[in-house]
GROMACS .gro file of C-alpha atoms in nm:
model
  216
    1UNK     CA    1   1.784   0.115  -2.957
    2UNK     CA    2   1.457   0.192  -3.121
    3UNK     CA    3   1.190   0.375  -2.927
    4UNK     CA    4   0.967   0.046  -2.980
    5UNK     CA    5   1.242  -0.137  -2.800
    6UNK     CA    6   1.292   0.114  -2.497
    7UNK     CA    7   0.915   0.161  -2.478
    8UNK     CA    8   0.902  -0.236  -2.451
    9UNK     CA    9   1.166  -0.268  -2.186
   10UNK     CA   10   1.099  -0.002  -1.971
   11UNK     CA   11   0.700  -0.132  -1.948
   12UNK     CA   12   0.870  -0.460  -1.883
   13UNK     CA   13   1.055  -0.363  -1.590
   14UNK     CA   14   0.805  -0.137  -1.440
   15UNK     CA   15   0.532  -0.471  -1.471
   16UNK     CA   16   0.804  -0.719  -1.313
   17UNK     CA   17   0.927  -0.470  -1.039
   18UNK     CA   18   0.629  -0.212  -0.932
   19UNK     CA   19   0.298  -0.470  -1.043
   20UNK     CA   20   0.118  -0.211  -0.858
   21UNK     CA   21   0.123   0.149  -0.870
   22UNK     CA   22  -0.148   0.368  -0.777
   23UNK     CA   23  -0.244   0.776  -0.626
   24UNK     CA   24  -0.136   0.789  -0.297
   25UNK     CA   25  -0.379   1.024  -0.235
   26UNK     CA   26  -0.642   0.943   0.017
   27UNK     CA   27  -1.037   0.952  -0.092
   28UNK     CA   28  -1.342   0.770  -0.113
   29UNK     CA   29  -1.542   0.863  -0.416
   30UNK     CA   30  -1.506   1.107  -0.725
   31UNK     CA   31  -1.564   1.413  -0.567
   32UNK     CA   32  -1.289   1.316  -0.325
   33UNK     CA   33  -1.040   1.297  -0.543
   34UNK     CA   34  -1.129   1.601  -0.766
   35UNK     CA   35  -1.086   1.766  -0.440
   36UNK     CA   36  -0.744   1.629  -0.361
   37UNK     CA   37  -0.591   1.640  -0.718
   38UNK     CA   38  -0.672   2.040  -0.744
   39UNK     CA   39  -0.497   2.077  -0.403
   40UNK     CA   40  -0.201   1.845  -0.473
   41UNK     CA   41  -0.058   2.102  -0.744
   42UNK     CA   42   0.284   2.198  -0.652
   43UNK     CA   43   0.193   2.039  -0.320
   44UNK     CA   44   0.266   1.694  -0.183
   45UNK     CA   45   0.038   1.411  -0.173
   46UNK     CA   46   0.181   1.346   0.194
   47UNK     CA   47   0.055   1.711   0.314
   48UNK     CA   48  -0.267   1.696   0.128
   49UNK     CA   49  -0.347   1.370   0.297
   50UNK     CA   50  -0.275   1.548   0.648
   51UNK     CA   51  -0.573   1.815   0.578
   52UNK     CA   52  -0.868   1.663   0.361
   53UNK     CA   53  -1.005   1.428   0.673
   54UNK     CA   54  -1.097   1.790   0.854
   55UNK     CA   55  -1.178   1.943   0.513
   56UNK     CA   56  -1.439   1.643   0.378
   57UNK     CA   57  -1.600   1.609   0.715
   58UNK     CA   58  -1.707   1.960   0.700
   59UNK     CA   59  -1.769   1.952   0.331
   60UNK     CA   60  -1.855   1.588   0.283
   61UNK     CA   61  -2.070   1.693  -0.036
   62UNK     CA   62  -2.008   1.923  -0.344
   63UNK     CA   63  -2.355   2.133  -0.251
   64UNK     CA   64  -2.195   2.173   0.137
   65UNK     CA   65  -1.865   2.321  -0.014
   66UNK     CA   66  -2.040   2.538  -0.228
   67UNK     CA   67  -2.252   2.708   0.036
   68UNK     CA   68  -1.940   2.736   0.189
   69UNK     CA   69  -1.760   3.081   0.171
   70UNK     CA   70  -1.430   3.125   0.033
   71UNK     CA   71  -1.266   3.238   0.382
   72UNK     CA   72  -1.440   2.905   0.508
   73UNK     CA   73  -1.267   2.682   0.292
   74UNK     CA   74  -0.926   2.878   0.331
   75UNK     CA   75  -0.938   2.770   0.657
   76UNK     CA   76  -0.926   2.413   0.570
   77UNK     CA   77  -0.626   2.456   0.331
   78UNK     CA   78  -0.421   2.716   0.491
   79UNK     CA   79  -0.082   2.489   0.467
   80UNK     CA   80  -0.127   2.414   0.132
   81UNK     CA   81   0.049   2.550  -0.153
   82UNK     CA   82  -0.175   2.855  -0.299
   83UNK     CA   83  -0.430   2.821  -0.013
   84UNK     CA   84  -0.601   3.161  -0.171
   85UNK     CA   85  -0.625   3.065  -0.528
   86UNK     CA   86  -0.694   2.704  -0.470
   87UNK     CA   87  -0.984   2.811  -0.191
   88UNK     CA   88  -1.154   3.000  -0.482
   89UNK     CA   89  -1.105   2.661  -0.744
   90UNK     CA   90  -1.251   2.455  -0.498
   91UNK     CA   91  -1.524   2.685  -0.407
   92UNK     CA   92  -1.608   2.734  -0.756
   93UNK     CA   93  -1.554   2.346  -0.854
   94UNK     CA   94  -1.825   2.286  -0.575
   95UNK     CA   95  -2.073   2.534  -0.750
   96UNK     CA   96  -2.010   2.437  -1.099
   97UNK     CA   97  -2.090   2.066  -1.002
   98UNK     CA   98  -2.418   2.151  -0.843
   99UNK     CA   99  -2.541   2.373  -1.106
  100UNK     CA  100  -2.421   2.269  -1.427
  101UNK     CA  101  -2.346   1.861  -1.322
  102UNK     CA  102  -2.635   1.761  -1.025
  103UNK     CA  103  -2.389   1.782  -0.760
  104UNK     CA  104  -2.168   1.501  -0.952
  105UNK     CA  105  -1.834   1.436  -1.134
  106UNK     CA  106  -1.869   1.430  -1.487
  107UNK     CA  107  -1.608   1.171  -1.650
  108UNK     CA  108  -1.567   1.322  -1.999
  109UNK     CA  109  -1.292   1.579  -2.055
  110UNK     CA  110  -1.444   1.818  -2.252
  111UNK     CA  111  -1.689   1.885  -1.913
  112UNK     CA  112  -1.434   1.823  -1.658
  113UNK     CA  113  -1.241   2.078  -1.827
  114UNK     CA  114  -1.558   2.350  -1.776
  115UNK     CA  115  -1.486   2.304  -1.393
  116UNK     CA  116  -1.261   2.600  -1.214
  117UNK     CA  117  -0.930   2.455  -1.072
  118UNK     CA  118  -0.917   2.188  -1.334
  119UNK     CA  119  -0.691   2.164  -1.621
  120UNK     CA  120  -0.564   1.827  -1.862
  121UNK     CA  121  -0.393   1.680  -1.630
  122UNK     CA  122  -0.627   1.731  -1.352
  123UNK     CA  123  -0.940   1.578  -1.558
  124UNK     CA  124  -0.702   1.299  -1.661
  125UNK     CA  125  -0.610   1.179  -1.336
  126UNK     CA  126  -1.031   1.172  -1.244
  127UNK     CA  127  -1.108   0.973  -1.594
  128UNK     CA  128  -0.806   0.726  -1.483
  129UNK     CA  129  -0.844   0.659  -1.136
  130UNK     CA  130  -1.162   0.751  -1.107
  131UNK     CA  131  -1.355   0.609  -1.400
  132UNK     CA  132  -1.122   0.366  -1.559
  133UNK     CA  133  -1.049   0.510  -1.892
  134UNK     CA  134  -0.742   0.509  -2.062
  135UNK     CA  135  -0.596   0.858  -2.021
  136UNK     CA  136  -0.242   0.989  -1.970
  137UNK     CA  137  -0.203   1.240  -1.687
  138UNK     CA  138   0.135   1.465  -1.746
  139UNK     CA  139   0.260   1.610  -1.433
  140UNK     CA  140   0.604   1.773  -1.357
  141UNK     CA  141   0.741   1.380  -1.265
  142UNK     CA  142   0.566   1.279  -1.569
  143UNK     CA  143   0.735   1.531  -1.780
  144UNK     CA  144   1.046   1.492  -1.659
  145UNK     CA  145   1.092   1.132  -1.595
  146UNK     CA  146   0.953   1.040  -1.964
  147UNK     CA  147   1.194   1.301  -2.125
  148UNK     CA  148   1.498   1.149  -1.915
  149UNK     CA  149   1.452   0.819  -2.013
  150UNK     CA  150   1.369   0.856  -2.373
  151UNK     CA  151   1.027   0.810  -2.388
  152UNK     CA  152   0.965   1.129  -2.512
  153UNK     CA  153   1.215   1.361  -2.713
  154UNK     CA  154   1.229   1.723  -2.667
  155UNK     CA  155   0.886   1.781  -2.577
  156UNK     CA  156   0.779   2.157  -2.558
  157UNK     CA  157   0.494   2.086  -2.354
  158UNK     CA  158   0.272   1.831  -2.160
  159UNK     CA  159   0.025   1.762  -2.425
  160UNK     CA  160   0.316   1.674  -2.627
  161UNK     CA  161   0.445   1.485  -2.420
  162UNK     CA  162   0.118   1.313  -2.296
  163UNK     CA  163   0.027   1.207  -2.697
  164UNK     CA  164   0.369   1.044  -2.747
  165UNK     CA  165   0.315   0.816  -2.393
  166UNK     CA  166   0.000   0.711  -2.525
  167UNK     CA  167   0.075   0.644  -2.882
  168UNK     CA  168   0.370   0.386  -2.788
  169UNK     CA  169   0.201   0.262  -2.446
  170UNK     CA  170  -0.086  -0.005  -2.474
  171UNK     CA  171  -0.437   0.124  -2.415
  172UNK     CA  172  -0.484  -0.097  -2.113
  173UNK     CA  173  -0.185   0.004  -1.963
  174UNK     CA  174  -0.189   0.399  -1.959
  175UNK     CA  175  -0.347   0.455  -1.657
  176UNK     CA  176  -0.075   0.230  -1.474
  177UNK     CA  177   0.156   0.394  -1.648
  178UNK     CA  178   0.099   0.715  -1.513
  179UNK     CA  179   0.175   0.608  -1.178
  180UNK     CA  180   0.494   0.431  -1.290
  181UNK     CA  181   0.616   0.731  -1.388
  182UNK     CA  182   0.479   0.939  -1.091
  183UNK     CA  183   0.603   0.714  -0.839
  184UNK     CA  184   0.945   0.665  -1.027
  185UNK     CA  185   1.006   1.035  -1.048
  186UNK     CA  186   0.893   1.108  -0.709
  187UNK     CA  187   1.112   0.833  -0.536
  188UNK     CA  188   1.397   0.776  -0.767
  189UNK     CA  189   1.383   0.999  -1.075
  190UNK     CA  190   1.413   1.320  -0.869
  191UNK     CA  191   1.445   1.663  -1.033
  192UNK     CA  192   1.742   1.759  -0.853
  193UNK     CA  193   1.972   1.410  -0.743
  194UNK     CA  194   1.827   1.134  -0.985
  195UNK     CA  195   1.935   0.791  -0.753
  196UNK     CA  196   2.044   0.644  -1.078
  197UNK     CA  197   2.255   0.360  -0.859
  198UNK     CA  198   1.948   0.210  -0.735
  199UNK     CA  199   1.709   0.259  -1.044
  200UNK     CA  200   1.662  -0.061  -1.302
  201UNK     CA  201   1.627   0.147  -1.619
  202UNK     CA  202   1.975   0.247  -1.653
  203UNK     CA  203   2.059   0.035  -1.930
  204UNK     CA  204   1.747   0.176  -2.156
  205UNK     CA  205   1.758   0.517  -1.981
  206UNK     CA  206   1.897   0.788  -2.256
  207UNK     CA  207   1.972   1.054  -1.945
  208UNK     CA  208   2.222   0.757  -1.761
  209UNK     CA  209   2.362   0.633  -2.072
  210UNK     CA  210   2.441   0.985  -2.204
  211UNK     CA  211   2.619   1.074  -1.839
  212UNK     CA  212   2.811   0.759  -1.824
  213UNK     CA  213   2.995   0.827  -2.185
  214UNK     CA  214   3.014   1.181  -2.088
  215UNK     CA  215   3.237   1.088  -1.786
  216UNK     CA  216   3.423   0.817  -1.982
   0.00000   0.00000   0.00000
């Protein structure tokens, strides 16, 4: 099978069987989500959901979080994963954005990327979900799920892995495709017990097909 052909099937059966896939994080507007996507690293979406109500009603704006202190915010995010590092991100994402953006999210990477807490994958999931554009987020299910299947071969890194997705995957599809992944990975893909009986990419997946000969 050619990687045109498994690229082509697997976008195939994600379309017929998960038509929509989306962040299962909860917000209502840019800053929202910049908030929850810094705090969802090596957290869950579920427990993030459980303490931004509390932590945007007291912050509702970026200029209220940033006259915020650090110990304030920590508060907020004590059950997270981090809750000392991420504090000082969000503290300093909320003063970055009032003094360097007017108190709003910037959608272009190159700025997003001047923000503290925010890396490539961070900014890519704001210029997806947020602003529409066709970018590639690469997260640990990402990673792992793309690699397993055969999307990707050997790749050293995310980057690597998020330019191969996005050369093979159609522009207007990326930002679905992300979630795809995400949601796959999280809910079938796992890291530790892939549920490869109840997944419909085994017959294009290079991980199953590899296992199955292996135990032949």
């Amino acid at each position: 099978m050619t990687i045109s052909e498994r690229y082509k099937k697997v976008i195939e059966w994600f379309q017929a069987s998960m038509p929509v896939a989306e962040t299962e994080l909860h917000y209502e507007n840019p800053y929202q989500l910049l908030v929850a996507v810094i705090l969802s690293a090596q957290c869950t979406d579920k427990r993030i959901n459980m303490i931004t109500p509390a932590l945007f009603q007291a912050f509702p704006t970026p200029a209220d979080m940033a006259a915020a202190t650090i110990d304030e915010i920590f508060e907020y995010i004590r059950s997270v994963s981090y809750p000392n590092n991420k504090a000082k991100n969000l503290h300093g994402m909320a003063c970055t954005l009032v003094e360097q953006f007017g108190g709003e999210v910037p959608s272009e990477l190159s700025e997003l990327l001047k923000i503290p807490g925010v890396g490539r994958k961070t900014a890519n999931v704001v210029r997806s979900v947020v602003f529409g554009q066709s970018a590639m987020a690469v997260d640990t299910h990402v990673f792992r799920v793309s690699e397993r299947i055969g999307l990707t071969t050997e790749s050293k890194n995310p980057l690597q892995t998020e330019q191969t997705l996005v050369r093979h995957i159609p522009e207007e599809l990326i930002g679905t495709a992300h979630h795809w992944l995400i949601l796959h990975g999280r809910y079938v893909c796992k890291a530790r017990r892939p549920d490869c009986l109840n997944c419909g990419l085994t017959s294009v997946c290079r991980h199953y097909q590899k296992n199955s000969k292996n135990a032949d």
